[in-house]
PDB file of C-alpha atoms in Angstrom:
ATOM      1  CA  MET A  26     -30.583  13.399 -62.539  1.00  0.00           C
ATOM      2  CA  PRO A  27     -30.903  15.122 -59.192  1.00  0.00           C
ATOM      3  CA  SER A  28     -32.058  13.056 -56.283  1.00  0.00           C
ATOM      4  CA  ALA A  29     -35.381  13.990 -54.748  1.00  0.00           C
ATOM      5  CA  VAL A  30     -34.332  12.588 -51.391  1.00  0.00           C
ATOM      6  CA  THR A  31     -32.667  14.971 -48.973  1.00  0.00           C
ATOM      7  CA  HIS A  32     -30.699  13.332 -46.216  1.00  0.00           C
ATOM      8  CA  LEU A  33     -31.157  14.795 -42.784  1.00  0.00           C
ATOM      9  CA  PRO A  34     -28.126  15.306 -40.596  1.00  0.00           C
ATOM     10  CA  VAL A  35     -27.766  12.460 -38.157  1.00  0.00           C
ATOM     11  CA  LYS A  36     -26.339  12.984 -34.702  1.00  0.00           C
ATOM     12  CA  PRO A  37     -23.835  10.286 -33.859  1.00  0.00           C
ATOM     13  CA  ARG A  38     -25.207   8.162 -31.059  1.00  0.00           C
ATOM     14  CA  GLU A  39     -23.199   7.966 -27.867  1.00  0.00           C
ATOM     15  CA  PRO A  40     -21.981   4.449 -27.191  1.00  0.00           C
ATOM     16  CA  VAL A  41     -23.813   2.703 -24.409  1.00  0.00           C
ATOM     17  CA  VAL A  42     -21.462   2.392 -21.468  1.00  0.00           C
ATOM     18  CA  ALA A  43     -22.162  -0.218 -18.850  1.00  0.00           C
ATOM     19  CA  ASP A  44     -22.088   0.863 -15.232  1.00  0.00           C
ATOM     20  CA  ASP A  45     -18.847   0.314 -13.406  1.00  0.00           C
ATOM     21  CA  ARG A  46     -19.158  -3.142 -11.926  1.00  0.00           C
ATOM     22  CA  ALA A  47     -17.394  -3.798  -8.629  1.00  0.00           C
ATOM     23  CA  GLY A  48     -15.036  -0.864  -9.065  1.00  0.00           C
ATOM     24  CA  PHE A  49     -13.264  -2.281 -12.110  1.00  0.00           C
ATOM     25  CA  GLY A  50     -13.206   1.143 -13.749  1.00  0.00           C
ATOM     26  CA  ALA A  51     -11.294   2.587 -10.813  1.00  0.00           C
ATOM     27  CA  LEU A  52      -8.934  -0.391 -10.851  1.00  0.00           C
ATOM     28  CA  ARG A  53      -8.366   0.062 -14.583  1.00  0.00           C
ATOM     29  CA  ALA A  54      -7.607   3.765 -14.077  1.00  0.00           C
ATOM     30  CA  GLU A  55      -5.173   2.914 -11.278  1.00  0.00           C
ATOM     31  CA  LEU A  56      -3.397   0.391 -13.484  1.00  0.00           C
ATOM     32  CA  HIS A  57      -3.101   2.954 -16.295  1.00  0.00           C
ATOM     33  CA  GLU A  58      -1.640   5.477 -13.836  1.00  0.00           C
ATOM     34  CA  ARG A  59       0.802   2.868 -12.575  1.00  0.00           C
ATOM     35  CA  CYS A  60       1.873   2.040 -16.138  1.00  0.00           C
ATOM     36  CA  ALA A  61       2.503   5.745 -16.673  1.00  0.00           C
ATOM     37  CA  ASP A  62       4.485   5.783 -13.391  1.00  0.00           C
ATOM     38  CA  GLN A  63       2.259   8.487 -11.916  1.00  0.00           C
ATOM     39  CA  ASP A  64       2.205   6.722  -8.534  1.00  0.00           C
ATOM     40  CA  LEU A  65       6.000   6.541  -8.591  1.00  0.00           C
ATOM     41  CA  ALA A  66       6.238  10.227  -9.561  1.00  0.00           C
ATOM     42  CA  GLU A  67       4.098  11.222  -6.558  1.00  0.00           C
ATOM     43  CA  LEU A  68       6.181   9.103  -4.205  1.00  0.00           C
ATOM     44  CA  TRP A  69       9.451  10.422  -5.685  1.00  0.00           C
ATOM     45  CA  ALA A  70       8.299  14.041  -5.379  1.00  0.00           C
ATOM     46  CA  GLY A  71       7.599  13.551  -1.671  1.00  0.00           C
ATOM     47  CA  MET A  72      11.014  12.049  -0.892  1.00  0.00           C
ATOM     48  CA  ALA A  73      13.939  14.009   0.510  1.00  0.00           C
ATOM     49  CA  THR A  74      17.133  14.070  -1.541  1.00  0.00           C
ATOM     50  CA  GLY A  75      18.893  11.716   0.882  1.00  0.00           C
ATOM     51  CA  GLU A  76      16.054   9.199   0.638  1.00  0.00           C
ATOM     52  CA  ARG A  77      16.202   9.405  -3.140  1.00  0.00           C
ATOM     53  CA  ARG A  78      19.946   8.732  -3.053  1.00  0.00           C
ATOM     54  CA  ALA A  79      19.396   5.666  -0.861  1.00  0.00           C
ATOM     55  CA  VAL A  80      16.801   4.325  -3.311  1.00  0.00           C
ATOM     56  CA  LEU A  81      19.076   5.050  -6.266  1.00  0.00           C
ATOM     57  CA  ALA A  82      21.954   3.228  -4.537  1.00  0.00           C
ATOM     58  CA  SER A  83      19.676   0.237  -3.959  1.00  0.00           C
ATOM     59  CA  ALA A  84      18.673   0.374  -7.626  1.00  0.00           C
ATOM     60  CA  GLN A  85      22.386   0.607  -8.577  1.00  0.00           C
ATOM     61  CA  LEU A  86      21.821   3.904 -10.379  1.00  0.00           C
ATOM     62  CA  ASP A  87      23.743   7.177 -10.373  1.00  0.00           C
ATOM     63  CA  GLY A  88      23.123   9.199  -7.183  1.00  0.00           C
ATOM     64  CA  ARG A  89      23.159  12.436  -9.167  1.00  0.00           C
ATOM     65  CA  ASP A  90      19.717  11.468 -10.479  1.00  0.00           C
ATOM     66  CA  ALA A  91      18.330  12.287  -7.026  1.00  0.00           C
ATOM     67  CA  LEU A  92      17.737  15.841  -8.224  1.00  0.00           C
ATOM     68  CA  ARG A  93      15.933  14.800 -11.416  1.00  0.00           C
ATOM     69  CA  GLY A  94      12.229  14.313 -11.766  1.00  0.00           C
ATOM     70  CA  ILE A  95      11.079  10.747 -12.294  1.00  0.00           C
ATOM     71  CA  SER A  96       9.498  11.684 -15.638  1.00  0.00           C
ATOM     72  CA  ASP A  97      12.936  12.781 -16.894  1.00  0.00           C
ATOM     73  CA  MET A  98      14.375   9.286 -16.394  1.00  0.00           C
ATOM     74  CA  PRO A  99      14.326   6.398 -18.862  1.00  0.00           C
ATOM     75  CA  LYS A 100      11.746   3.661 -18.324  1.00  0.00           C
ATOM     76  CA  ALA A 101      14.460   1.159 -17.321  1.00  0.00           C
ATOM     77  CA  ASN A 102      15.597   3.474 -14.504  1.00  0.00           C
ATOM     78  CA  ARG A 103      12.015   4.003 -13.321  1.00  0.00           C
ATOM     79  CA  ASP A 104      11.514   0.234 -13.238  1.00  0.00           C
ATOM     80  CA  ALA A 105      14.742  -0.222 -11.271  1.00  0.00           C
ATOM     81  CA  ILE A 106      13.641   2.458  -8.786  1.00  0.00           C
ATOM     82  CA  ARG A 107      10.223   0.831  -8.358  1.00  0.00           C
ATOM     83  CA  ALA A 108      11.885  -2.549  -7.728  1.00  0.00           C
ATOM     84  CA  ALA A 109      14.313  -1.001  -5.222  1.00  0.00           C
ATOM     85  CA  ILE A 110      11.485   0.666  -3.302  1.00  0.00           C
ATOM     86  CA  TYR A 111       9.621  -2.645  -3.208  1.00  0.00           C
ATOM     87  CA  ARG A 112      12.712  -4.510  -1.931  1.00  0.00           C
ATOM     88  CA  MET A 113      13.426  -1.861   0.682  1.00  0.00           C
ATOM     89  CA  SER A 114       9.838  -1.849   1.943  1.00  0.00           C
ATOM     90  CA  GLN A 115       9.823  -5.660   2.143  1.00  0.00           C
ATOM     91  CA  TYR A 116      13.062  -5.546   4.130  1.00  0.00           C
ATOM     92  CA  GLY A 117      11.609  -2.910   6.461  1.00  0.00           C
ATOM     93  CA  ARG A 118       8.449  -4.967   6.965  1.00  0.00           C
ATOM     94  CA  ARG A 119      10.453  -8.116   7.786  1.00  0.00           C
ATOM     95  CA  LEU A 120      12.656  -6.188  10.194  1.00  0.00           C
ATOM     96  CA  ARG A 121       9.648  -4.672  11.963  1.00  0.00           C
ATOM     97  CA  ASP A 122       7.963  -8.073  12.215  1.00  0.00           C
ATOM     98  CA  ARG A 123      11.140  -9.581  13.643  1.00  0.00           C
ATOM     99  CA  LEU A 124      11.464  -6.825  16.248  1.00  0.00           C
ATOM    100  CA  GLU A 125       7.796  -7.013  17.214  1.00  0.00           C
ATOM    101  CA  GLY A 126       7.958 -10.795  17.378  1.00  0.00           C
ATOM    102  CA  GLU A 127      10.464 -10.671  20.215  1.00  0.00           C
ATOM    103  CA  ARG A 128       8.056  -8.795  22.483  1.00  0.00           C
ATOM    104  CA  PRO A 129       5.560 -10.835  24.454  1.00  0.00           C
ATOM    105  CA  HIS A 130       1.973 -10.563  23.317  1.00  0.00           C
ATOM    106  CA  PRO A 131       0.062  -7.957  25.391  1.00  0.00           C
ATOM    107  CA  SER A 132      -2.474 -10.569  26.512  1.00  0.00           C
ATOM    108  CA  ARG A 133       0.357 -12.381  28.301  1.00  0.00           C
ATOM    109  CA  GLU A 134       0.322  -9.687  31.000  1.00  0.00           C
ATOM    110  CA  LEU A 135      -3.450 -10.029  31.381  1.00  0.00           C
ATOM    111  CA  ALA A 136      -3.067 -13.793  31.682  1.00  0.00           C
ATOM    112  CA  GLY A 137      -0.521 -13.221  34.476  1.00  0.00           C
ATOM    113  CA  HIS A 138      -3.063 -11.089  36.315  1.00  0.00           C
ATOM    114  CA  ALA A 139      -5.683 -13.812  35.878  1.00  0.00           C
ATOM    115  CA  ARG A 140      -3.298 -16.467  37.251  1.00  0.00           C
ATOM    116  CA  GLN A 141      -2.472 -14.279  40.222  1.00  0.00           C
ATOM    117  CA  ALA A 142      -6.179 -13.705  40.921  1.00  0.00           C
ATOM    118  CA  LEU A 143      -6.784 -17.471  40.784  1.00  0.00           C
ATOM    119  CA  ALA A 144      -3.871 -18.099  43.150  1.00  0.00           C
ATOM    120  CA  GLU A 145      -5.422 -15.604  45.563  1.00  0.00           C
ATOM    121  CA  GLY A 146      -8.813 -17.297  45.198  1.00  0.00           C
ATOM    122  CA  ASN A 147     -10.406 -14.215  43.621  1.00  0.00           C
ATOM    123  CA  LEU A 148     -12.605 -15.780  40.913  1.00  0.00           C
ATOM    124  CA  LYS A 149     -14.344 -12.510  40.096  1.00  0.00           C
ATOM    125  CA  ALA A 150     -11.037 -10.810  39.232  1.00  0.00           C
ATOM    126  CA  ALA A 151      -9.820 -13.862  37.292  1.00  0.00           C
ATOM    127  CA  ARG A 152     -13.012 -13.827  35.189  1.00  0.00           C
ATOM    128  CA  HIS A 153     -12.539 -10.123  34.590  1.00  0.00           C
ATOM    129  CA  TRP A 154      -9.001 -10.625  33.216  1.00  0.00           C
ATOM    130  CA  LEU A 155     -10.043 -13.626  31.102  1.00  0.00           C
ATOM    131  CA  LYS A 156     -12.978 -11.669  29.688  1.00  0.00           C
ATOM    132  CA  LEU A 157     -10.594  -8.884  28.610  1.00  0.00           C
ATOM    133  CA  ILE A 158      -8.379 -11.451  26.862  1.00  0.00           C
ATOM    134  CA  GLU A 159     -11.337 -13.099  25.097  1.00  0.00           C
ATOM    135  CA  GLN A 160     -12.703  -9.759  23.924  1.00  0.00           C
ATOM    136  CA  GLY A 161      -9.341  -8.894  22.469  1.00  0.00           C
ATOM    137  CA  ALA A 162      -8.950  -5.805  24.627  1.00  0.00           C
ATOM    138  CA  VAL A 163      -5.276  -5.673  23.691  1.00  0.00           C
TER     139      VAL A 163
END
């Protein structure tokens, strides 16, 4: 027996998507790119061959890979390269901090000017130098 009811075509409803809260969508996309090593591929593409060889040496990988694209390497090699870049950047940061730490803080010179002004009895100049220090002029 034929059915007297004819079904109308139904458009599939689009799922309701919540607005991106606090930038989590962008963070999620960044994490997906990082898992796919896209950030590493961009960094690798911008490096000179000598820099690549230095990173590969730090990662204890074959220097001939310096001419290969990062996407042509196995995941284990990409992970080793990422770790080597992280170690090298940490070393560079520590070295820079150590070198900068040996220099006197710029406000030390301003404090010397303030002391000299006080010794000369020039309170106006001393206040000027102290005000610069307090405002963080340097």
